[in-house]
Coordinates of C-alpha atoms and ligand atoms in Angstrom, one line a residue:
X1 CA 107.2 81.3 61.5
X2 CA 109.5 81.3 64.3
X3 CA 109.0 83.8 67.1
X4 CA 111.7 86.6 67.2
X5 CA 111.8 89.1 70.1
X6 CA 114.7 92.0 70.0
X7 CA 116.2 92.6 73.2
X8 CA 118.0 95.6 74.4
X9 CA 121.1 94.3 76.0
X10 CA 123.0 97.2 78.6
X11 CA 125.5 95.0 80.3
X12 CA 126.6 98.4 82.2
X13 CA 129.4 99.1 85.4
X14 CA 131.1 96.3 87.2
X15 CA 130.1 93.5 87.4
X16 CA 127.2 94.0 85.1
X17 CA 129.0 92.5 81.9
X18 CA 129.8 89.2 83.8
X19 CA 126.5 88.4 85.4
X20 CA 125.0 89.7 81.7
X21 CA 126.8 87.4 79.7
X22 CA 125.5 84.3 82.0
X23 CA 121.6 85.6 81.7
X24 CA 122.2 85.4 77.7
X25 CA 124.2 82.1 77.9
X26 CA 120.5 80.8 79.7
X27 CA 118.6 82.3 77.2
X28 CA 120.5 80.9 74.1
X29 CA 120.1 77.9 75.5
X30 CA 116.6 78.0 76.5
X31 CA 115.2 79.6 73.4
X32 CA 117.0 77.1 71.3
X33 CA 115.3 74.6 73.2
X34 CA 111.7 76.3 73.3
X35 CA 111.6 77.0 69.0
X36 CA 111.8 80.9 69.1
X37 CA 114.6 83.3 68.4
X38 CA 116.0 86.3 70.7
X39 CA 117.9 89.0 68.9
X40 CA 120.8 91.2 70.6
X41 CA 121.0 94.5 70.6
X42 CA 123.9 96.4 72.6
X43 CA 123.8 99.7 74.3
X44 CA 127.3 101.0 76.0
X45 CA 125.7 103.0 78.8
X46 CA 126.9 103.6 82.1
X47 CA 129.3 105.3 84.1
X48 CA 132.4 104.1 81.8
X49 CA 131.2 105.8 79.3
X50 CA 129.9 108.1 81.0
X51 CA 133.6 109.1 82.2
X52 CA 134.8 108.9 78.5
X53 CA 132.1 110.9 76.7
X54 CA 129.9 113.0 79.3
X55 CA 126.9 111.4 77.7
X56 CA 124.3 109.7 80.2
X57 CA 120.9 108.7 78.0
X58 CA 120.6 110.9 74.8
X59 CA 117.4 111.0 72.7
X60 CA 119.3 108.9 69.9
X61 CA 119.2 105.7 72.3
X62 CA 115.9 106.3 73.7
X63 CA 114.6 106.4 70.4
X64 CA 116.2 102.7 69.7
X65 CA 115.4 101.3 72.9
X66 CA 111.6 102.0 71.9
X67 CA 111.5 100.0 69.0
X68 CA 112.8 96.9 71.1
X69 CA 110.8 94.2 73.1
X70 CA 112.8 94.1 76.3
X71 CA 115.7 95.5 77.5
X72 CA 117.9 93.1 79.9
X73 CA 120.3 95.6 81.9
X74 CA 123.0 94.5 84.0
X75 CA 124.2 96.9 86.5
X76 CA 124.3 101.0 86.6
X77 CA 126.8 102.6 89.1
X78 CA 130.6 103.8 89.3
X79 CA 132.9 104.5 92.1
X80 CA 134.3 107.4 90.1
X81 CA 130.8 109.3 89.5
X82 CA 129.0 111.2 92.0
X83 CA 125.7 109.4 93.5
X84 CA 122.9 110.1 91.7
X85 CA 124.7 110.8 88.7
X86 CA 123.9 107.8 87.2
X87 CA 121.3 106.8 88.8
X88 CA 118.7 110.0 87.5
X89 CA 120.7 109.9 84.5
X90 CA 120.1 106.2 83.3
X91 CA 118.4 104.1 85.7
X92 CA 115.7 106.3 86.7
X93 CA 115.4 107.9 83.2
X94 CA 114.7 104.8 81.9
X95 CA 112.6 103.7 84.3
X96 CA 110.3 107.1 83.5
X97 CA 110.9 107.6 79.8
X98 CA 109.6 104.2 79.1
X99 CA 106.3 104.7 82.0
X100 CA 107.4 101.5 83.8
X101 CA 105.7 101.9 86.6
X102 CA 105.3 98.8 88.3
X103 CA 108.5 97.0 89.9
X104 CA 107.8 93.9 90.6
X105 CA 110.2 92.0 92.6
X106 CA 109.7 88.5 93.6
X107 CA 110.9 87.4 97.5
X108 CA 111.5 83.3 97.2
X109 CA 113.7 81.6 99.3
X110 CA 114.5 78.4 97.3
X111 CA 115.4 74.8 98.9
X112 CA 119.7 75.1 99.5
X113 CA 119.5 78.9 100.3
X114 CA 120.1 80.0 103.5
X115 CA 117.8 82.5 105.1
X116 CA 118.9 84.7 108.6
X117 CA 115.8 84.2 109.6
X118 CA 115.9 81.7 112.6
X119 CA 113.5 78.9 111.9
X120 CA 112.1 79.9 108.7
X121 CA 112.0 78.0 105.3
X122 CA 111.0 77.7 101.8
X123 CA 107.8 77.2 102.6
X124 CA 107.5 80.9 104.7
X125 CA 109.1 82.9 102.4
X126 CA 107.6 83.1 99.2
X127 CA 106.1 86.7 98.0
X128 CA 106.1 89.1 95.7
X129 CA 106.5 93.2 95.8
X130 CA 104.7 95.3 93.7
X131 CA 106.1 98.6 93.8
X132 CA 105.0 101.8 92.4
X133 CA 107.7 102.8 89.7
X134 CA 107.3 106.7 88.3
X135 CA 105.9 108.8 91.3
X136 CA 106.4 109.3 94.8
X137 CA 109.7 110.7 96.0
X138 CA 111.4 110.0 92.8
X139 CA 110.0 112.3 90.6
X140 CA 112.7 115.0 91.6
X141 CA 110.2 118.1 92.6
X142 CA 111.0 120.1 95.1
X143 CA 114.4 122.0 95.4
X144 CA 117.0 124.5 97.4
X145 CA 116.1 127.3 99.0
X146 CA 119.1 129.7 100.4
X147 CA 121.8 127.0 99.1
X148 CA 124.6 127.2 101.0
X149 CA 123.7 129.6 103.5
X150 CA 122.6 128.8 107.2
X151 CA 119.2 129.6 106.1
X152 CA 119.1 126.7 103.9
X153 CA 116.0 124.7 102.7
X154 CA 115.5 121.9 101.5
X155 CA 112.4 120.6 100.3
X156 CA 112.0 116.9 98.5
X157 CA 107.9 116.2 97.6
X158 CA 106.7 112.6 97.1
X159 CA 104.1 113.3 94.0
X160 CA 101.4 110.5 94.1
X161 CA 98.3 110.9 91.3
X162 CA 95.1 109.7 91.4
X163 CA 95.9 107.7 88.1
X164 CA 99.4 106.5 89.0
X165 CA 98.2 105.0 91.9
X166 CA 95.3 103.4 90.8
X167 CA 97.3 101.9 87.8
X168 CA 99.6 100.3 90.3
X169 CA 96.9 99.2 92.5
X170 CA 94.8 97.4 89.5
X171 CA 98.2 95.5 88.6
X172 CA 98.8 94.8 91.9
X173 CA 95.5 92.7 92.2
X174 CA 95.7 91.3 88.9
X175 CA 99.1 90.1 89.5
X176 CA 97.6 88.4 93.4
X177 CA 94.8 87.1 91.4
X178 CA 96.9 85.6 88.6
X179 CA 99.5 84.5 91.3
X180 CA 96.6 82.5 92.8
X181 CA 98.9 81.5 96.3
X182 CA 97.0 83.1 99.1
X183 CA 95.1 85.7 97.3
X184 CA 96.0 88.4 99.5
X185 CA 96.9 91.9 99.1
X186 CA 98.8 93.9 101.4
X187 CA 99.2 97.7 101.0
X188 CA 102.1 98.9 102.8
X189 CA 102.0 102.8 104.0
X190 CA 102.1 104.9 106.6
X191 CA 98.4 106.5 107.1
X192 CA 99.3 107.4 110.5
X193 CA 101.6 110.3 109.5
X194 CA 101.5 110.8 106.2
X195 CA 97.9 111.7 106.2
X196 CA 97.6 113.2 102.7
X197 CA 99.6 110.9 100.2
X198 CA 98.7 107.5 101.9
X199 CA 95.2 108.8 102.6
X200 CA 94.9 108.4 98.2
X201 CA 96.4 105.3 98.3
X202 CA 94.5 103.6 100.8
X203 CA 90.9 104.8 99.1
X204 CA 92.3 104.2 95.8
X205 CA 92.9 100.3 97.3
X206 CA 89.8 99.9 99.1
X207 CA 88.0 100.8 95.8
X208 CA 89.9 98.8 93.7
X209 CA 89.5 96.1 95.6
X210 CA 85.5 95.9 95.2
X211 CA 86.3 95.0 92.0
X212 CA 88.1 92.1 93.3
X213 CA 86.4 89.8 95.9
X214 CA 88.2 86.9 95.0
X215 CA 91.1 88.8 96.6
X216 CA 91.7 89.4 100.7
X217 CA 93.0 92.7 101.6
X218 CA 95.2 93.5 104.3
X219 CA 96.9 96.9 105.4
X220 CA 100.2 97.3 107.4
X221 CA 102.7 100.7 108.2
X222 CA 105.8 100.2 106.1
X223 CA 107.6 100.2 109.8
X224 CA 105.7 97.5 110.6
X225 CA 106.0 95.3 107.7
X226 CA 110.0 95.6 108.2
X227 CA 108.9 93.7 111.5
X228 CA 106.6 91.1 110.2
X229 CA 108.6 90.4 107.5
X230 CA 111.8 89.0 109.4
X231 CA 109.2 87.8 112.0
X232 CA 106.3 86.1 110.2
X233 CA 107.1 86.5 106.5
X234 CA 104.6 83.7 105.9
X235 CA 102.2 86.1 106.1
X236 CA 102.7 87.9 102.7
X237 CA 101.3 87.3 99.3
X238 CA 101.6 90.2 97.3
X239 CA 102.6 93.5 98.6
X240 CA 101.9 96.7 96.9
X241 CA 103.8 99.9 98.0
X242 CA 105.0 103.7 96.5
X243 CA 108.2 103.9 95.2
X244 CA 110.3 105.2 98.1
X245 CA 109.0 102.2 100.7
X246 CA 109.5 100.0 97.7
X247 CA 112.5 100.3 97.4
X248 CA 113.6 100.0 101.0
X249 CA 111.6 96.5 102.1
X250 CA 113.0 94.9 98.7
X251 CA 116.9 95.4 100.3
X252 CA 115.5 93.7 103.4
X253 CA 113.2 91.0 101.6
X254 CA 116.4 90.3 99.1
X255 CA 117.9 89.4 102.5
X256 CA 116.0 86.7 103.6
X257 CA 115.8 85.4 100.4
X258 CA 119.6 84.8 100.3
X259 CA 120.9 87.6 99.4
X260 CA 121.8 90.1 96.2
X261 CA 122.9 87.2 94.3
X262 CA 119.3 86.0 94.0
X263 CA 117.5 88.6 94.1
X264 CA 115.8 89.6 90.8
X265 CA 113.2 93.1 89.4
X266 CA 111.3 94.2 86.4
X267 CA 110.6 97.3 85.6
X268 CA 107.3 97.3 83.6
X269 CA 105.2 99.0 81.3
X270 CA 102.3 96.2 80.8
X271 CA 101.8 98.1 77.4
X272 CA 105.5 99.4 76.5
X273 CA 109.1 98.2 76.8
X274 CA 109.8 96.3 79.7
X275 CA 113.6 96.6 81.6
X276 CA 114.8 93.6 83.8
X277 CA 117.4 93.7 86.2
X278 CA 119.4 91.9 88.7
X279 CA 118.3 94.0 91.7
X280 CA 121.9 94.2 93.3
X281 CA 124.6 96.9 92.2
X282 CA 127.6 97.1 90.1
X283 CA 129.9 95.7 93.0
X284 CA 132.8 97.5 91.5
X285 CA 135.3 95.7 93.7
X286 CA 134.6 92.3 91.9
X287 CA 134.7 93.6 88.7
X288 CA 136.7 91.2 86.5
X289 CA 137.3 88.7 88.9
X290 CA 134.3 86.2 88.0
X291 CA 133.1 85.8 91.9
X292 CA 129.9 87.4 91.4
X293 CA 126.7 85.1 91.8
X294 CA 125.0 85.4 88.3
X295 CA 121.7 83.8 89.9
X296 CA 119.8 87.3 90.1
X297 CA 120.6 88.2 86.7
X298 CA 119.8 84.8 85.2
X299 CA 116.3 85.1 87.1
X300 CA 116.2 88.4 85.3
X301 CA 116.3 86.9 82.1
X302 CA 113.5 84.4 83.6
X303 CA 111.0 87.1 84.6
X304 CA 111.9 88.4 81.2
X305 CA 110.8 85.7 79.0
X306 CA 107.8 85.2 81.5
X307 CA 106.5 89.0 80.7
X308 CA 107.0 88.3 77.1
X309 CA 104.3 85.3 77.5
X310 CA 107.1 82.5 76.8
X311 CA 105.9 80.9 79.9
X312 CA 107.2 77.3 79.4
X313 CA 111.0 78.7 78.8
X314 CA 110.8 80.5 81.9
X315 CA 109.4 77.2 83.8
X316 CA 112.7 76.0 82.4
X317 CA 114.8 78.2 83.5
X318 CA 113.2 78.4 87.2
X319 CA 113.6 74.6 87.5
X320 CA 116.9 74.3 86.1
X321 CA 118.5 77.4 89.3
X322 CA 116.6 75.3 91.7
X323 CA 118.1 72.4 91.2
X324 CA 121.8 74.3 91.0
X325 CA 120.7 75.5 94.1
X326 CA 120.2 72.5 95.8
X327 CA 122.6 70.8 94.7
X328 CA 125.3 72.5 93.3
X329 CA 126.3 75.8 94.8
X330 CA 128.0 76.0 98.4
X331 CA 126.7 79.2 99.6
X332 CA 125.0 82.4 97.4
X333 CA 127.4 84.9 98.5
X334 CA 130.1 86.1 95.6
X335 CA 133.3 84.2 95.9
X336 CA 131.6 81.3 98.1
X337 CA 129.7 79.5 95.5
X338 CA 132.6 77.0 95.2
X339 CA 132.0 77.9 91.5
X340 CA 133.0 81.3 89.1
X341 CA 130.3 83.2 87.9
X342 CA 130.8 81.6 84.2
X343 CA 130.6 77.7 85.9
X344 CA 127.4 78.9 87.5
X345 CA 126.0 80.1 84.0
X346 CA 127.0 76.5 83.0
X347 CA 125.5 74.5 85.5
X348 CA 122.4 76.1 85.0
X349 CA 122.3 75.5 81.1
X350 CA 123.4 71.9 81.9
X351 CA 120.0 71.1 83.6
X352 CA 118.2 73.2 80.8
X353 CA 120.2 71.2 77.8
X354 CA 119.0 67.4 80.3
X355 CA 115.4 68.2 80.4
Ligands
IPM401 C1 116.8 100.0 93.0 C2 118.0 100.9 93.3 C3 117.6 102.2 92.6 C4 116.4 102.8 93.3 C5 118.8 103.3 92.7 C6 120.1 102.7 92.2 C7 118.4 104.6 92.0 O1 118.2 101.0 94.6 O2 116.6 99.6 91.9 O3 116.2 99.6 94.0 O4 116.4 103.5 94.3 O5 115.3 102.5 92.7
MN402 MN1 117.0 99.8 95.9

């Protein structure tokens, strides 16, 4: 019997339709080719409808996303919404309702991309982030004291757990081990001040990693690895971080991988419903105007298929951006590619369709 996996589709704000509708154009084509069978579901989330019906996530469309396989999202943020709005609305809900609590964003700058990094190539940058997805400063606790007075406090707490760590941790190694480049592990922290919450995760690695001796640990200050990672990003493997640090070397390692237009995550839950996402925003200024790269999204869709063990499909698709990469695209950026975002989609499922 043929294979049939359900996706979630949430094309979402901006540009998320446009760069959406190239990832399914690649899977179409690629699951055609491979023998199995991908189902579409739509959601209409985002700030759009947001606007129109107050409604952010209800329990109706949680309770449908559960009974899917995947959920391929496209882009969540409006001009006309309030930061953070959104974000804890949908994004983040998702991201917690649905326990995905690794991120796992691949750094690769391929052959025809152009890196900032003076003197650095292909061959140096080439690494993946692990980072925490459900705790740390993004769990919301904390809160106002004396709002609006001159007394005012404010107090934000990053919440790390014994168990949420360690799960992250575990993955992170299994991921280096399966990864099977360097075999090294880097936790990224910041032991030297924050003595309490990176003080768990660094005896919660260095236990772990007795389980591992196949794998080299390493440890570096998230200050630091901002450093060594424009200046010897050949020296990373696999990094492993909490949520908030996470999230801040993935903007810079997006940037000396090319850019937002490349730049692809997954949010998962190794034993629930998985979300993957271009990791750039909704670029509302493009909106409509088919400039945007649809690279990120289409790798996206590639991590996707990869998670959902249809390894040789996502081979396919990896092969078939390279070679646009190298030889078709002009430059990354949106509006420079030389090509629309829908002639980008093509050429992609033209080396897909030749193989
Ligand atoms: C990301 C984004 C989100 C985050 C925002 C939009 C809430 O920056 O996916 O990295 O901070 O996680
Ligand atoms: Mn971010």
């Amino acid at each position: 019997m043929t294979k049939e996996y359900n996706i979630a589709v949430i094309p979402g704000d901006g540009t998320g339709p446009e760069v959406v509708a190239e990832g399914i154009k690649i899977l179409d084509t690629v699951s055609a080719k491979c023998g199995f069978k991908l189902s579409y579901h739509n959601y209409n989330l985002g700030g759009e409808h947001y606007l129109a019906t107050g409604e952010l996530l209800p329990d109706s469309v949680i309770e449908s996303l559960s009974r899917k396989d995947a959920m391929f999202l496209g882009a969540i943020g409006h001009p006309d919404v309030k930061p953070g709005i959104l974000e804890k609305g949908i994004l983040l809900n998702l991201r917690f309702r649905f326990d995905q609590y690794i991120n796992l964003r691949p750094v690769k700058l391929y052959e025809g991309v152009e890196t900032p990094i003076k003197n650095k190539g292909p061959k140096d940058i080439d690494f993946v982030v692990v980072r925490e997805n459900t705790e740390g400063l993004y769990t919301g606790a904390g809160g106002f004291l004396k709002k609006d007075t001159p007394d005012e406090v404010a107090i934000q707490e990053s919440i790390n757990t014994r168990k949420g760590v360690e799960r992250c941790v575990r993955y992170a190694f299994e991921y280096c081990r399966k990864r099977n480049k360097e075999k090294k592990l880097t936790l990224c922290g910041k032991t030297n001040v924050l003595t309490y919450a990176f003080d768990l995760w660094e005896r919660t690695f260095n236990e772990v990693a007795k389980e591992y001796p196949d794998i080299k640990t390493d440890y570096a200050n998230v200050d630091a690895i901002c450093m060594w990672m424009v200046k010897n990003p050949e020296w990373f493997d696999v990094i492993v971080t909490d949520n908030m640090f996470g999230d801040i070397i993935t903007d810079l390692a997006a940037m000396i991988q090319g850019g937002m237009g490349i730049a692809a995550g997954a949010n998962i839950n190794p034993s629930g419903v998985s979300m993957f996402e271009p990791i750039g925003g909704s670029a509302p200024k493009y909106t409509g105007k088919q400039i945007i790269n649809p690279i990120a999204a289409i790798l996206a869709a590639q991590v996707m298929l990869e998670t959902l063990g249809e390894e040789k499909a996502s081979v396919m698709i990896e092969n078939a951006v390279m070679t646009v990469l190298r030889n078709d695209i002009i430059d990354v950026a949106a509006g420079k590619m030389g090509y629309t975002t829908s002639e980008v989609g093509d050429l992609v499922k033209g080396y897909i369709i030749k193989v």
